[in-house]
XYZ file of C-alpha atoms in Angstrom:
722
model
C 91.703 0.148 187.322
C 91.843 -3.447 186.661
C 89.009 -3.928 189.284
C 86.912 -1.425 187.718
C 87.200 -3.110 184.235
C 86.254 -6.082 185.693
C 83.272 -4.920 187.328
C 82.516 -3.233 184.094
C 83.006 -6.521 181.787
C 82.743 -9.587 183.866
C 83.495 -11.820 180.305
C 86.475 -9.133 179.318
C 84.319 -8.510 176.161
C 82.389 -5.461 175.066
C 79.242 -5.717 173.262
C 79.509 -3.548 170.031
C 78.074 -0.338 170.410
C 79.072 0.103 173.597
C 80.292 3.735 174.590
C 83.891 4.314 176.447
C 84.581 7.521 177.778
C 88.600 7.623 179.793
C 91.142 10.234 180.985
C 94.402 10.006 179.439
C 97.036 11.519 181.537
C 100.669 12.641 180.168
C 100.005 13.824 176.732
C 102.409 16.564 176.038
C 101.248 17.821 172.813
C 98.467 17.646 170.431
C 100.814 15.045 168.302
C 100.495 12.593 171.327
C 96.716 12.961 170.854
C 97.147 12.161 167.325
C 98.954 9.048 167.838
C 96.566 8.259 170.504
C 93.924 8.590 168.083
C 96.128 6.368 165.218
C 96.287 3.664 167.834
C 92.458 3.295 168.314
C 91.599 3.777 164.451
C 94.369 0.627 163.981
C 92.707 -1.269 166.300
C 89.142 -0.901 164.514
C 87.835 1.591 166.714
C 85.833 4.130 164.396
C 86.043 7.986 164.689
C 87.706 7.875 168.121
C 87.592 11.298 169.868
C 90.893 12.428 171.579
C 90.903 16.168 173.360
C 95.107 16.795 174.515
C 93.460 19.707 176.395
C 90.928 17.789 178.520
C 92.816 14.132 178.460
C 89.281 13.065 177.236
C 89.177 10.070 175.244
C 85.853 9.010 173.900
C 84.966 6.251 171.439
C 82.515 3.436 170.764
C 84.048 -0.158 171.552
C 83.047 -2.314 168.423
C 82.303 -6.172 168.890
C 85.329 -8.707 169.631
C 87.391 -5.792 171.356
C 88.577 -5.989 174.774
C 88.437 -2.554 176.922
C 91.135 -4.019 178.680
C 93.125 -4.459 175.681
C 92.959 -0.663 174.657
C 93.353 0.610 177.770
C 96.769 -1.692 178.000
C 98.055 -0.287 174.476
C 97.445 3.249 175.245
C 99.316 2.464 178.705
C 102.002 1.405 176.325
C 102.063 4.112 174.517
C 103.267 5.936 177.575
C 100.494 7.456 179.050
C 98.319 6.990 182.574
C 94.458 5.744 181.793
C 91.689 6.257 184.055
C 87.513 5.724 183.197
C 86.202 9.046 183.604
C 82.892 7.638 184.832
C 83.928 5.789 187.612
C 87.568 6.533 189.025
C 87.834 9.479 190.941
C 89.011 12.447 188.757
C 92.508 12.582 188.924
C 93.870 16.075 190.141
C 96.273 17.382 187.365
C 98.979 18.913 189.311
C 102.241 20.621 187.925
C 104.290 20.194 190.691
C 106.980 17.603 189.470
C 107.164 19.387 186.652
C 107.776 22.432 188.252
C 110.455 20.455 190.615
C 111.855 19.224 187.352
C 112.315 22.869 186.261
C 114.017 24.267 189.024
C 116.518 21.503 189.360
C 117.320 21.485 185.508
C 117.843 25.605 185.837
C 120.077 25.148 188.805
C 122.545 23.298 186.671
C 121.627 25.280 183.273
C 122.504 28.948 185.049
C 126.443 28.297 185.509
C 126.551 26.888 182.219
C 124.607 29.650 179.945
C 126.754 32.433 182.592
C 129.887 31.211 182.464
C 130.862 33.533 179.800
C 130.398 36.645 182.038
C 131.512 35.100 185.517
C 135.349 35.516 186.243
C 135.446 31.514 186.981
C 138.345 29.488 184.853
C 136.954 26.217 186.244
C 133.154 26.684 184.649
C 134.713 26.650 181.387
C 136.365 23.195 182.038
C 134.717 20.547 179.700
C 134.662 17.842 182.195
C 132.729 20.352 184.824
C 130.630 21.579 181.924
C 129.945 17.849 180.979
C 128.608 17.061 184.835
C 126.348 20.210 184.960
C 124.775 18.940 181.814
C 124.261 15.224 182.414
C 121.406 15.597 184.937
C 119.822 18.323 182.913
C 120.190 15.744 180.027
C 118.237 13.053 182.554
C 115.503 15.008 183.153
C 114.878 15.584 179.407
C 115.201 11.902 178.795
C 113.096 11.655 181.752
C 110.454 14.137 180.472
C 110.748 14.007 176.886
C 112.055 10.574 175.964
C 109.346 8.246 176.807
C 106.996 10.647 175.048
C 109.064 10.392 171.786
C 109.595 6.764 171.730
C 106.099 5.589 171.772
C 105.178 8.647 169.432
C 107.540 7.113 166.695
C 106.127 3.862 167.582
C 102.707 5.150 167.021
C 103.437 6.500 163.445
C 103.070 10.370 164.782
C 106.091 11.772 165.699
C 105.692 14.526 168.310
C 107.166 17.695 169.011
C 109.550 15.609 172.066
C 111.440 14.224 168.894
C 112.639 17.407 167.927
C 113.703 18.854 171.488
C 115.761 15.493 172.354
C 117.257 14.981 168.574
C 118.439 18.333 169.113
C 119.664 18.214 172.390
C 120.928 14.820 171.976
C 122.911 15.784 168.914
C 124.545 18.708 170.674
C 125.511 16.578 173.749
C 127.355 13.859 171.224
C 129.223 16.086 169.319
C 130.376 17.624 172.706
C 131.022 14.473 173.974
C 133.046 13.618 170.768
C 134.978 17.157 170.894
C 135.816 16.236 174.707
C 137.061 12.432 173.686
C 139.379 13.698 170.502
C 140.637 16.845 172.374
C 138.870 19.044 169.975
C 138.638 22.356 171.971
C 135.948 24.946 173.099
C 134.893 24.687 169.097
C 133.339 21.566 169.808
C 131.708 22.415 173.089
C 127.945 22.683 172.561
C 126.923 21.148 176.678
C 125.184 24.912 177.387
C 122.954 23.769 174.366
C 122.098 20.651 175.506
C 121.299 22.045 178.273
C 119.482 25.011 177.552
C 117.533 23.646 175.075
C 115.956 21.059 177.596
C 115.328 23.840 180.606
C 113.727 26.696 178.318
C 111.466 23.766 176.574
C 110.689 22.729 180.517
C 110.030 26.253 181.346
C 107.712 26.478 177.967
C 105.813 23.342 179.194
C 105.382 24.876 182.520
C 103.621 27.669 181.203
C 101.915 26.037 178.715
C 99.920 23.526 181.220
C 99.088 26.410 183.672
C 96.994 28.030 180.470
C 95.904 25.205 178.864
C 94.588 24.059 182.459
C 92.604 27.468 182.364
C 91.110 26.491 179.212
C 88.876 23.263 180.991
C 87.949 25.394 183.768
C 84.382 25.537 182.729
C 83.703 21.641 182.590
C 86.170 21.714 185.927
C 83.702 23.972 187.577
C 80.997 21.974 186.459
C 82.226 18.710 187.415
C 82.691 20.102 191.213
C 79.311 20.981 191.547
C 78.925 17.522 191.264
C 80.735 16.916 194.520
C 78.056 18.201 196.631
C 77.226 17.022 199.966
C 73.567 16.137 200.891
C 71.636 16.630 204.171
C 69.381 13.358 203.525
C 66.302 12.635 205.927
C 66.595 9.656 207.451
C 64.427 7.729 210.326
C 66.401 6.762 213.605
C 65.663 3.206 215.464
C 63.485 5.540 217.468
C 61.355 6.617 214.611
C 62.391 10.439 215.110
C 63.690 12.466 211.652
C 67.385 12.594 211.495
C 69.620 14.387 209.011
C 72.902 12.638 207.828
C 75.429 14.215 205.509
C 76.102 11.825 202.546
C 78.017 12.412 199.032
C 75.497 13.676 196.146
C 76.298 10.596 194.321
C 74.877 8.456 197.417
C 71.518 9.700 196.780
C 68.903 7.351 195.135
C 65.437 8.625 193.828
C 62.439 9.065 196.646
C 65.316 10.576 198.987
C 64.686 13.306 200.795
C 66.754 16.474 201.282
C 66.940 19.798 203.620
C 68.685 22.543 201.633
C 69.341 26.104 203.293
C 71.304 28.997 201.935
C 74.606 28.303 200.565
C 73.470 24.983 200.017
C 74.456 23.201 196.425
C 71.505 21.309 194.787
C 72.835 17.838 195.022
C 70.364 15.896 192.479
C 67.328 17.056 190.565
C 64.124 17.183 192.603
C 60.950 18.119 193.354
C 60.306 21.142 196.298
C 58.321 19.369 198.945
C 58.039 22.082 201.327
C 59.403 25.597 201.398
C 59.918 28.625 199.529
C 62.751 30.866 198.377
C 65.370 31.813 195.874
C 68.089 30.004 193.898
C 70.452 30.770 191.502
C 70.261 29.303 188.397
C 73.359 30.646 186.378
C 74.175 27.234 185.373
C 71.307 26.635 183.308
C 70.631 30.367 181.911
C 74.064 32.578 182.390
C 72.122 34.765 184.507
C 72.919 35.238 188.036
C 69.532 36.825 189.190
C 68.156 34.486 191.583
C 64.767 32.518 190.637
C 62.000 32.233 193.037
C 60.877 28.568 193.896
C 58.008 27.254 195.550
C 56.376 24.040 196.449
C 55.635 22.054 193.559
C 58.860 23.682 191.561
C 61.829 21.619 190.304
C 65.381 22.163 191.471
C 68.386 21.283 189.539
C 71.553 19.630 190.794
C 74.473 22.353 190.675
C 72.731 24.995 191.195
C 72.675 27.139 194.554
C 69.970 28.167 197.318
C 70.344 32.009 197.928
C 67.745 32.533 199.974
C 64.571 30.597 202.059
C 64.866 27.052 202.449
C 63.496 23.795 200.955
C 62.360 19.913 201.498
C 63.386 18.314 198.451
C 62.448 14.708 197.100
C 65.279 13.772 194.714
C 63.811 12.773 191.173
C 67.099 11.907 189.256
C 70.250 11.291 190.322
C 74.137 10.454 189.133
C 74.007 10.212 185.485
C 70.431 11.011 184.931
C 70.750 14.469 186.283
C 70.688 17.430 184.131
C 74.219 19.014 185.632
C 75.635 15.491 184.435
C 74.016 15.864 181.164
C 75.765 19.341 180.345
C 78.805 18.110 181.507
C 78.516 15.010 178.983
C 77.405 17.191 176.222
C 80.573 19.739 176.829
C 83.200 16.841 176.868
C 81.596 15.084 173.707
C 81.663 18.612 171.970
C 85.275 19.416 172.771
C 85.971 15.898 171.070
C 84.147 16.549 168.004
C 86.602 18.474 165.606
C 85.400 21.107 163.180
C 87.306 20.946 159.679
C 89.483 23.383 160.470
C 91.019 21.309 162.871
C 91.383 18.201 160.649
C 93.740 20.272 158.015
C 95.919 21.099 160.804
C 96.093 17.555 161.982
C 97.164 16.671 158.879
C 99.788 19.149 158.927
C 100.784 18.268 162.355
C 101.572 14.584 161.507
C 103.977 14.805 158.734
C 105.615 18.079 160.474
C 107.992 16.418 162.479
C 109.688 14.267 159.803
C 109.570 17.151 157.465
C 111.591 19.231 159.896
C 113.785 16.473 160.177
C 114.624 16.607 156.612
C 115.094 20.157 156.813
C 117.677 19.953 159.558
C 119.692 17.378 157.348
C 119.276 19.676 154.617
C 120.635 22.567 156.485
C 123.713 20.995 157.546
C 124.310 19.297 154.495
C 124.299 22.677 152.818
C 126.015 24.698 155.143
C 128.875 22.002 155.390
C 129.344 21.179 151.663
C 128.158 23.912 149.915
C 128.060 27.193 151.999
C 131.344 26.457 153.266
C 130.556 26.935 156.693
C 132.765 24.929 159.289
C 131.367 21.346 160.905
C 130.687 23.295 164.411
C 128.231 25.622 163.054
C 126.359 23.638 160.405
C 125.478 21.422 163.318
C 124.495 24.282 165.645
C 122.104 25.351 162.502
C 120.719 21.900 162.116
C 120.163 21.802 165.981
C 118.307 25.493 165.757
C 116.262 24.089 162.927
C 115.057 21.009 165.281
C 114.122 23.378 168.047
C 112.827 26.302 167.000
C 110.020 24.258 164.822
C 106.924 23.808 166.598
C 104.336 21.796 165.549
C 102.627 21.904 169.050
C 101.441 25.518 168.352
C 99.533 24.376 165.089
C 98.103 21.430 167.046
C 96.807 23.567 170.072
C 95.457 26.086 167.575
C 91.956 24.932 167.492
C 91.625 22.691 170.665
C 92.301 25.418 172.827
C 89.779 27.609 171.149
C 87.476 25.256 171.069
C 87.564 24.106 174.842
C 87.341 27.650 175.739
C 84.426 28.720 173.563
C 82.450 25.395 174.607
C 83.095 26.427 178.436
C 81.916 30.106 177.616
C 78.736 28.966 175.934
C 77.853 26.322 178.558
C 78.466 29.274 181.464
C 76.051 31.459 179.051
C 73.255 28.465 179.405
C 74.194 27.518 175.743
C 75.118 23.712 174.972
C 76.746 22.642 171.774
C 76.985 18.770 170.274
C 80.244 19.697 168.863
C 83.051 21.926 167.637
C 81.941 21.446 164.570
C 78.772 23.264 165.224
C 80.549 26.417 166.121
C 82.069 26.380 162.693
C 79.000 25.213 160.796
C 77.022 28.030 162.407
C 79.573 30.803 160.582
C 77.962 29.504 157.168
C 74.233 29.989 158.207
C 72.413 31.828 155.408
C 68.533 30.953 156.435
C 67.085 30.660 160.026
C 63.799 28.908 160.059
C 61.786 29.048 163.397
C 58.497 26.931 164.841
C 56.266 28.895 166.549
C 54.211 27.527 169.323
C 57.210 28.030 172.240
C 59.656 28.826 170.410
C 59.073 32.617 168.750
C 56.020 32.836 171.697
C 56.317 31.466 175.620
C 54.338 28.398 174.994
C 52.166 30.346 178.168
C 49.070 29.658 176.929
C 45.680 30.910 178.197
C 42.186 29.470 177.616
C 39.820 32.108 175.906
C 37.037 29.845 175.267
C 35.485 26.546 175.013
C 32.635 26.484 172.953
C 30.442 23.338 172.398
C 27.788 22.059 169.728
C 25.225 20.110 170.674
C 26.422 18.548 173.996
C 26.948 19.002 177.690
C 29.824 21.660 178.298
C 31.262 19.376 181.242
C 31.338 16.167 179.167
C 33.573 17.863 176.336
C 36.113 19.336 179.146
C 35.916 15.523 180.354
C 37.044 14.582 176.970
C 39.329 17.163 176.566
C 41.160 16.620 179.480
C 41.310 13.013 178.519
C 42.930 13.404 175.118
C 45.251 16.119 176.320
C 46.647 14.839 179.710
C 49.112 12.945 177.947
C 50.285 15.363 175.311
C 53.673 16.935 175.489
C 52.456 19.961 173.375
C 52.309 23.225 175.118
C 48.926 23.870 174.027
C 47.856 20.842 175.666
C 49.776 21.227 178.882
C 47.866 24.500 179.245
C 44.375 22.900 178.381
C 45.489 20.388 181.061
C 46.508 22.683 183.678
C 42.861 25.100 183.184
C 40.843 21.796 183.191
C 42.320 20.397 186.123
C 42.387 23.704 187.980
C 38.324 23.921 187.355
C 38.352 20.589 188.721
C 37.329 18.563 185.948
C 37.645 14.702 185.990
C 38.748 12.729 183.535
C 37.005 10.885 180.948
C 38.289 6.997 180.566
C 39.787 6.722 177.358
C 41.618 3.589 175.741
C 43.849 3.470 172.239
C 45.079 7.108 173.221
C 47.664 7.844 170.649
C 49.090 11.510 169.567
C 48.928 11.702 165.674
C 52.077 14.099 164.323
C 51.187 17.175 162.894
C 47.142 16.394 163.428
C 46.456 16.000 167.154
C 45.490 13.007 169.651
C 42.983 10.375 169.492
C 41.235 8.356 171.888
C 37.675 5.755 172.355
C 35.678 5.344 175.325
C 34.201 2.316 176.407
C 30.912 2.785 173.968
C 33.282 2.555 170.962
C 33.026 6.462 170.113
C 35.983 7.373 169.014
C 37.263 11.038 169.737
C 40.114 13.081 167.914
C 41.116 16.045 168.880
C 43.669 18.657 166.701
C 43.667 21.339 164.342
C 41.184 22.755 161.964
C 42.353 19.784 159.484
C 40.124 17.685 161.131
C 37.064 19.530 160.106
C 35.456 19.220 156.858
C 36.146 21.697 153.946
C 32.648 23.248 154.754
C 32.987 24.094 158.254
C 36.848 25.378 157.854
C 36.264 29.162 156.926
C 33.874 29.934 159.643
C 35.756 28.589 162.497
C 39.825 28.348 161.842
C 39.839 31.767 162.355
C 38.344 32.283 165.577
C 39.170 29.010 167.055
C 42.308 26.999 167.627
C 41.614 23.232 168.858
C 38.715 21.112 167.640
C 37.100 17.954 168.981
C 35.527 15.541 167.135
C 33.097 12.684 168.047
C 32.934 10.022 165.430
C 33.937 12.685 162.512
C 31.555 15.166 164.108
C 32.700 18.395 165.743
C 31.348 18.526 169.229
C 33.469 21.275 170.760
C 35.981 24.391 169.814
C 38.987 25.736 171.758
C 40.374 29.080 171.624
C 43.563 29.876 172.812
C 46.041 33.170 173.244
C 49.656 33.446 173.241
C 52.299 35.745 173.350
C 55.562 36.670 171.829
C 58.780 35.858 173.656
C 60.819 38.123 174.892
C 64.187 39.016 172.621
C 62.385 37.489 169.809
C 62.247 40.559 167.510
C 66.073 41.841 168.743
C 66.884 38.171 167.252
C 65.516 38.348 164.063
C 66.668 41.898 163.719
C 70.146 41.008 164.378
C 69.972 38.063 162.307
C 69.102 40.617 159.520
C 72.164 42.676 160.055
C 74.131 39.484 159.582
C 72.606 38.716 156.214
C 70.705 35.763 157.180
C 67.068 35.440 156.069
C 64.450 34.459 158.437
C 61.168 32.256 157.849
C 58.620 31.174 159.851
C 57.370 27.664 159.596
C 54.332 26.206 161.660
C 51.449 24.175 161.433
C 49.110 26.978 162.836
C 46.681 29.120 161.119
C 48.073 31.269 158.549
C 46.758 34.680 159.705
C 48.204 33.971 163.484
C 51.688 32.994 161.447
C 51.219 36.052 159.656
C 50.619 38.205 162.563
C 53.889 37.013 164.584
C 55.956 37.287 161.552
C 55.128 40.909 160.994
C 55.425 41.626 164.949
C 59.179 40.173 165.250
C 60.301 41.278 161.283
C 60.403 37.874 159.874
C 60.412 38.072 156.275
C 58.818 34.659 154.742
C 56.293 32.505 156.289
C 54.811 28.824 155.747
C 51.602 28.269 157.691
C 49.327 25.138 158.429
C 52.480 22.778 157.816
C 52.328 19.442 158.376
C 55.664 17.737 159.682
C 56.379 16.026 156.386
C 55.465 19.588 154.768
C 58.388 21.048 157.178
C 60.669 18.606 156.499
C 60.189 18.950 152.634
C 60.413 22.734 152.916
C 63.901 22.488 154.770
C 65.448 20.293 152.333
C 64.308 22.379 149.631
C 66.017 24.961 151.519
C 69.245 23.241 152.390
C 69.757 22.634 148.814
C 70.340 26.121 148.296
C 72.165 27.339 151.101
C 73.156 26.182 154.732
C 70.373 26.877 157.045
C 69.298 26.227 160.911
C 66.301 25.374 162.201
C 64.586 26.229 165.861
C 62.180 24.272 167.080
C 60.970 22.704 170.312
C 58.331 19.551 169.827
C 58.025 16.151 168.295
C 56.802 17.185 164.904
C 60.190 19.543 164.541
C 62.081 16.563 164.966
C 62.795 15.243 161.610
C 63.203 19.383 160.303
C 65.827 19.654 163.140
C 67.316 16.572 162.230
C 67.905 17.563 158.448
C 68.997 21.329 158.994
C 72.276 22.000 159.228
C 72.009 22.972 162.355
C 69.408 22.228 164.689
C 68.924 24.431 167.324
C 66.269 23.472 170.323
C 65.168 24.858 173.788
C 65.617 23.039 177.037
C 61.818 22.682 177.765
C 61.494 21.046 174.310
C 60.467 17.285 173.430
C 63.398 14.779 174.288
C 62.629 14.177 170.442
C 63.616 17.889 170.015
C 66.762 17.835 171.881
C 68.102 14.743 170.940
C 67.742 15.946 167.273
C 69.009 19.641 167.984
C 72.958 20.662 167.550
C 72.095 23.576 169.976
C 70.518 23.601 172.920
C 69.277 26.790 174.822
C 69.197 25.730 178.080
C 66.684 28.341 179.469
C 64.975 28.874 176.485
C 66.059 32.476 176.064
C 66.079 33.263 172.475
C 68.428 36.145 173.341
C 71.447 33.113 173.821
C 70.735 32.134 170.325
C 72.505 35.257 169.133
C 75.244 34.666 172.009
C 75.814 31.482 170.499
C 76.100 33.002 167.349
C 78.598 35.492 168.298
C 80.760 32.917 170.425
C 81.233 31.171 167.236
C 82.120 34.042 165.215
C 84.668 34.802 168.028
C 85.712 31.391 168.218
C 86.494 30.820 164.526
C 88.314 34.365 164.179
C 90.372 33.226 167.390
C 91.293 29.860 165.437
C 92.144 31.603 162.240
C 94.610 34.250 164.106
C 96.264 30.971 166.189
C 96.490 28.900 162.971
C 98.029 31.968 160.935
C 100.464 32.298 163.807
C 101.357 28.667 163.674
C 102.117 28.756 159.826
C 103.565 32.109 159.920
C 105.782 30.960 163.147
C 107.254 27.719 161.442
C 107.558 29.328 157.948
C 109.579 32.418 159.097
C 111.566 30.614 161.975
C 112.705 27.435 160.375
C 114.946 29.636 157.512
C 116.118 32.173 160.008
C 117.447 29.269 162.012
C 118.891 27.447 159.035
C 120.829 30.587 157.887
C 122.565 30.904 161.139
C 120.882 33.832 162.553
C 119.697 31.997 165.690
C 121.178 30.462 168.562
C 119.810 27.287 169.442
C 119.238 28.731 172.871
C 116.994 31.970 171.575
C 115.473 29.030 169.162
C 114.306 26.990 172.172
C 113.122 30.135 173.706
C 111.546 31.311 170.314
C 109.508 27.772 169.992
C 108.518 27.593 173.575
C 106.943 31.203 173.194
C 105.074 30.397 170.428
C 102.773 27.646 172.108
C 102.208 29.989 174.959
C 100.942 32.676 172.591
C 98.648 30.558 170.824
C 97.067 29.289 174.559
C 97.046 33.046 175.826
C 95.199 34.207 172.480
C 92.334 31.525 172.940
C 91.989 31.925 176.658
C 90.729 35.731 175.381
C 87.503 33.663 174.562
C 87.011 33.872 178.301
C 87.344 37.703 178.902
C 86.162 38.818 175.700
C 82.611 41.058 175.829
C 80.115 39.058 173.915
C 76.597 39.956 173.287
């Protein structure tokens, strides 16, 4: 670890704004995560993100603070720390916990069953003490360090309650043993059973919580693919060498056959076949690929063979970006979790106070004896469960984000799922969002100039634009064998089009009908989509065809059934926007809008209700940022993707419906979990205080409460969500 830190920080100081991602092992409950979070906050780190379920800790390191100082501080809290990006992922194993569990129960069972067995020696206090001490030692080893450091950090965790209850029973039993108090003072089986039952609960909980992170683990394993890299031998012959995917560099050529996992993003040089892209789309149907197509790391070859040139490696691949987005999303807390965290932070001190009040009330006022009063106080300590509250939201969120990722949906934060449930307006861009963006060039009409020259200018202007229409026009002209006219001072004007100047100083502008003088607009804008001007005079017009995306009508109908209003907001002509809106069922239309006007409309609607914006272009980025939830497609521009909260990896609009449904079910499960956690504690603590439960039964109830919450969250993995 130290060597890695030194490599990353030669001067042991990190620049302000450095993003840090660590793996922290050993957090036993959500209050442990709160303790780590509070420690980081005290170090001046703003908004640290700590995920108990996955062990991910992410934050931005402020200037003047050493990463070594932070890591050492987390270690002093009792946890192991690894850099998530450089160190090999530590395989989380439950074998040590299982061993402790078996040993503890080996000593506990004779104590618990002593009353049923005809062996007088099992009732001997010294034998019971001998059986209890190994179990207590395991309890101190398992819970003691975490309990001590949680108290030091200012956020006492569940282990404090467990250890306090077990220790109180042991001390009282020792007191009875030393004073000859008899069997009324003997609670050795209580100490052992509390620890053993909680260990059993932890074992079940760890197995269940591990299942919640399965989706990210599966994605991470895909990064460990072996690549068949082509190399040249000393004799000048091509040879194939097997190397880890992370050793590839841009420009390497790899061979891929059936069953191989694509090790990096790249372009097919030779070959044809089919690839399973469920990673991107959530669909298991193979996608045909041929020369010139792109392959994405983590996808699997199911038919054919390829020779691929590597274009993106390691953290640059789409797979790496997906993993990073999901991990960051898991760390962002929804508002409902912040409420649970605030309750959990004060829960343990409150329970200790209730336990003391229980003892005092029973002993001094109810007239219950010392032994029974202590038993009831211990039961209160043991039965209360802050972990159920702490696990209620993170486990549901982790499962939901993994489910979304497997369906081809990336969400930048768990809070996005929550906000999506309050959406009342969904605003759609037109081109590339509701339509396929697979444009066909219907006609290129010229006005007073040679058609071939106009095509050369069009190609020069459009080949550097990211707009879907520009890509279609470029492909059409290149297929016609058109040569580019050299232009300089090329630039894209948002909401208008492209502009450039030739060697003779002629200025060319290409864009929408807004470039035309008012007198020409009415006659031309209904028939043509792009207009080319030379020195402000029209020289060519281009007519383009587009088609509606599959599932667009289905999505709009779904939104209407949920009471969500739909709006089309586009820079395209009014008649085209109205045709599309009528075809898919959209209620409101704002056509011929500039990016500034789009932003104004978004801000106006956002002041009335929560809105979502779906777009894919540079001109959509401001509106996506301003919306409560920005939604983009994977084939969108980088500006649009960066501004969005939700990214549909394959551009399939049906997956937006899935995203809304995942959010709806997730919020329902979170509320169920929180209701159970609060209801359990509100009901269980008074029952224990009244003496209706023994500490042993209380420990069993507490262990079950955690497991119930986790398994309820796991239902999100198997629910049928359309």
